[in-house]
Coordinates of N, CA and C in Angstrom, one line a residue:
M30 N 0.6 -1.3 -0.1 CA -0.3 -0.2 0.0 C 1.0 1.1 0.0
S31 N 0.6 2.4 -0.9 CA 1.3 3.5 -0.9 C 0.7 4.1 0.7
K32 N 1.7 4.9 1.2 CA 1.6 5.5 2.3 C 0.7 6.8 2.3
P33 N -0.6 7.1 3.1 CA -1.0 8.3 2.8 C -0.2 9.5 3.0
G34 N -0.7 10.5 2.2 CA 0.1 11.7 2.4 C -0.6 13.0 3.0
E35 N -1.9 12.9 2.8 CA -3.1 14.1 2.9 C -3.6 13.7 4.5
K36 N -3.8 14.9 5.1 CA -4.8 14.8 6.1 C -5.9 13.9 6.2
Q37 N -6.7 14.2 5.0 CA -7.8 13.3 5.2 C -7.8 11.8 4.7
E38 N -6.5 11.7 3.7 CA -6.1 10.1 3.7 C -5.9 9.6 5.5
W39 N -5.0 10.3 5.9 CA -5.0 9.7 7.1 C -5.9 9.5 8.2
L40 N -7.0 10.4 8.1 CA -8.1 10.5 8.7 C -8.8 9.0 8.5
Q41 N -8.6 8.6 7.0 CA -9.3 7.7 6.8 C -8.8 6.2 7.2
V42 N -7.5 6.6 7.1 CA -6.8 5.1 7.7 C -6.9 4.9 9.1
A43 N -6.9 6.0 9.9 CA -7.4 5.8 11.4 C -8.8 5.3 11.3
E44 N -9.8 5.6 10.6 CA -11.0 5.5 10.8 C -11.0 3.7 10.4
A45 N -10.4 3.4 9.4 CA -10.1 2.0 9.0 C -9.7 1.2 10.1
F46 N -8.9 1.7 10.9 CA -8.0 1.1 11.9 C -9.3 0.4 13.0
E47 N -9.9 1.6 13.4 CA -11.2 1.7 14.4 C -11.9 0.8 13.8
A48 N -12.1 0.6 12.6 CA -13.3 -0.7 12.2 C -12.4 -1.8 11.9
S49 N -11.1 -2.1 12.1 CA -10.5 -3.2 11.7 C -10.8 -4.3 12.9
G50 N -10.8 -3.8 14.1 CA -10.7 -4.9 15.4 C -9.2 -5.5 15.8
L51 N -8.3 -4.6 14.9 CA -6.8 -5.3 15.1 C -6.2 -4.3 16.2
T52 N -5.1 -4.9 16.7 CA -4.3 -4.0 17.6 C -3.7 -2.9 16.8
Q53 N -3.3 -1.9 17.1 CA -2.3 -0.9 16.2 C -1.1 -1.2 15.8
E54 N -0.6 -2.3 16.5 CA 0.7 -3.1 16.0 C 0.6 -3.9 14.7
A55 N -0.7 -4.6 14.9 CA -0.9 -5.5 13.8 C -1.4 -4.8 12.3
F56 N -2.4 -3.7 12.8 CA -2.8 -3.1 11.8 C -1.7 -2.4 11.0
S57 N -0.4 -1.5 11.8 CA 0.2 -0.8 11.0 C 1.4 -1.8 10.3
A58 N 1.6 -3.0 10.9 CA 2.3 -3.8 10.4 C 1.7 -4.4 9.0
Q59 N 0.5 -4.7 9.1 CA -0.2 -5.2 7.8 C -0.4 -4.2 6.7
R60 N -0.4 -2.8 7.2 CA -0.6 -2.0 5.8 C 0.9 -1.2 5.7
G61 N 2.1 -1.5 6.4 CA 3.2 -1.1 6.3 C 3.6 0.3 6.4
L62 N 2.9 0.4 7.7 CA 2.8 2.2 8.3 C 3.7 2.2 9.6
R63 N 4.3 3.1 9.8 CA 4.8 3.3 11.1 C 4.1 3.4 12.3
L64 N 4.1 2.6 13.4 CA 3.1 2.5 14.3 C 3.1 3.9 15.0
S65 N 4.0 4.4 15.1 CA 3.9 5.7 16.0 C 2.9 7.1 15.0
T66 N 3.1 6.5 13.9 CA 2.4 7.6 12.9 C 1.1 7.2 13.0
L67 N 0.7 5.8 13.0 CA -0.7 5.4 13.2 C -1.3 5.9 14.2
Q68 N -0.5 5.8 15.8 CA -1.0 6.2 16.9 C -1.5 7.6 16.7
S69 N -0.4 8.3 16.2 CA -0.6 9.9 16.3 C -1.9 10.1 15.5
W70 N -2.2 9.4 14.5 CA -3.7 9.9 13.8 C -4.8 9.5 14.2
V71 N -4.7 8.3 14.8 CA -5.7 7.7 15.7 C -6.3 8.8 17.0
Y72 N -4.9 9.1 17.2 CA -5.4 10.2 18.6 C -6.0 11.4 18.2
R73 N -5.6 11.9 17.1 CA -6.2 13.0 16.4 C -7.5 12.9 16.1
R74 N -8.1 11.8 15.5 CA -9.3 11.4 15.0 C -10.2 11.3 16.3
R75 N -9.5 10.8 17.3 CA -10.2 10.7 18.5 C -10.8 11.9 19.2
R76 N -9.6 12.7 19.1 CA -10.0 14.0 19.7 C -10.7 15.0 18.9
Q77 N -10.7 14.6 17.6 CA -11.9 15.3 16.8 C -12.9 15.1 16.9
H78 N -13.3 13.8 17.2 CA -14.7 13.1 17.6 C -15.4 13.5 19.0
A79 N -14.4 13.5 19.9 CA -14.8 14.0 21.1 C -15.4 15.5 21.0
R80 N -14.6 16.4 20.5 CA -15.1 17.8 20.4 C -16.5 18.0 19.9
K81 N -17.0 17.0 18.9 CA -18.1 17.0 18.2 C -19.2 16.5 19.1
A82 N -19.0 15.9 20.1 CA -20.0 15.1 21.3 C -21.1 16.2 21.4
P83 N -22.4 16.1 21.4 CA -23.5 16.9 21.6 C -23.1 17.6 23.0
A84 N -23.4 18.8 23.2 CA -23.6 19.5 24.5 C -24.3 18.9 25.6
V85 N -23.9 19.1 26.7 CA -24.7 18.4 28.0 C -25.5 19.6 28.1
R86 N -26.7 19.1 28.5 CA -27.9 20.1 28.8 C -28.2 20.0 30.1
L87 N -28.1 21.0 30.9 CA -28.2 21.1 32.0 C -29.8 21.4 32.5
L88 N -30.5 20.8 33.4 CA -31.8 21.2 34.2 C -32.0 21.8 35.2
P89 N -32.8 22.7 35.4 CA -32.8 23.4 36.6 C -33.3 22.2 37.8
V90 N -32.9 22.2 39.0 CA -33.2 21.5 40.1 C -34.0 22.2 41.0
E91 N -34.9 21.6 41.6 CA -35.8 22.5 42.9 C -35.5 21.6 43.9
V92 N -35.0 22.1 45.0 CA -34.8 21.4 46.2 C -36.0 21.6 47.3
A93 N -36.5 20.3 47.7 CA -37.8 20.6 48.6 C -37.0 20.4 50.0
T94 N -37.7 20.6 51.1 CA -37.3 20.7 52.2 C -37.3 19.2 52.7
V95 N -36.4 18.7 53.8 CA -36.5 17.5 54.2 C -37.3 17.3 55.5
A96 N -38.2 16.5 55.5 CA -38.9 16.3 57.0 C -38.0 15.9 57.8
Q97 N -38.3 16.3 58.8 CA -37.4 15.7 60.3 C -38.2 14.8 61.0
V98 N -37.5 13.6 61.2 CA -37.9 12.5 61.7 C -37.7 12.7 63.1
G99 N -36.7 13.2 63.5 CA -36.1 13.5 65.0 C -34.5 13.3 65.0
P100 N -33.9 13.8 66.0 CA -32.6 13.6 66.3 C -32.4 12.0 65.8
M101 N -31.3 12.1 64.7 CA -30.6 10.5 64.4 C -29.4 10.8 64.6
L102 N -28.6 9.6 65.0 CA -27.1 9.7 64.9 C -26.7 8.7 63.5
L103 N -27.5 8.1 63.5 CA -27.1 7.0 62.1 C -28.4 6.4 61.5
E104 N -28.4 6.4 60.4 CA -29.5 5.5 59.5 C -28.8 4.7 58.7
V105 N -28.9 3.3 58.6 CA -28.4 2.4 57.8 C -29.6 1.8 56.6
V106 N -29.4 2.1 55.6 CA -30.1 1.5 54.2 C -29.9 0.2 53.9
L107 N -30.4 -0.9 53.9 CA -29.9 -2.2 53.4 C -30.4 -2.3 51.9
A108 N -29.6 -3.1 51.3 CA -30.2 -3.4 49.8 C -31.5 -3.9 49.7
S109 N -32.3 -4.4 50.7 CA -33.6 -4.7 50.6 C -34.4 -3.6 50.7
G110 N -33.8 -2.5 51.1 CA -34.7 -1.4 51.4 C -34.9 -1.2 52.8
A111 N -34.7 -2.0 53.5 CA -35.1 -1.8 55.0 C -34.2 -0.7 55.6
R112 N -34.7 0.2 56.5 CA -33.7 1.1 57.1 C -33.9 0.7 58.5
L113 N -32.7 1.0 59.2 CA -32.2 0.8 60.5 C -32.2 2.5 60.9
R114 N -32.7 2.9 62.0 CA -32.3 4.0 62.5 C -32.0 3.9 63.9
F115 N -31.1 4.3 64.6 CA -30.1 4.6 65.4 C -30.4 6.0 66.1
P116 N -31.1 6.4 67.4 CA -31.3 7.5 67.5 C -29.8 8.0 68.4
A117 N -29.7 9.3 68.4 CA -28.3 9.7 69.2 C -28.6 9.5 70.6
G118 N -27.6 8.9 71.2 CA -27.3 8.5 72.5 C -27.6 7.2 72.6
A119 N -27.9 6.2 71.7 CA -27.9 5.0 71.6 C -26.6 4.1 72.0
D120 N -26.7 3.3 72.9 CA -25.4 2.6 73.3 C -25.2 1.5 72.5
G121 N -24.0 1.1 72.3 CA -23.7 -0.3 71.3 C -24.6 -1.3 71.7
R122 N -24.6 -1.6 72.9 CA -25.5 -2.9 73.4 C -26.6 -2.8 72.6
A123 N -27.5 -1.9 72.6 CA -29.0 -1.8 72.1 C -28.7 -1.8 70.6
I124 N -27.7 -1.2 69.7 CA -27.4 -1.3 68.4 C -27.2 -3.2 68.1
R125 N -26.4 -3.4 68.6 CA -26.0 -4.7 68.4 C -27.4 -5.9 68.5
R126 N -28.3 -5.6 69.4 CA -29.5 -6.3 69.7 C -30.5 -6.0 68.4
R127 N -30.3 -4.9 67.7 CA -31.3 -4.3 66.7 C -30.9 -5.1 65.5
V128 N -29.5 -5.1 65.4 CA -29.0 -5.5 64.1 C -29.1 -7.0 63.9
R129 N -29.3 -7.8 65.2 CA -29.3 -9.3 65.0 C -30.3 -9.6 64.5

């Protein structure tokens, strides 16, 4: 294969690499290209595509007040959705009995 000379040709080579499923080393060896040159153009292509990503759209958020349950020191939410609430001042023995 003749070596690409223009920017557009190199971007096409980088695109062909992305679609090939090969490693950069295998692709460059197969095409007779210098690995570092391929890496450079793949990097440029990826950067160019990253800039074209759609802009992030932020939405306004309204914060509501949280109802106060009472003075709590610790709340544990289990994977099942169950909640264990330990009030301020609870001693370790009471906590161990509730968890078992």
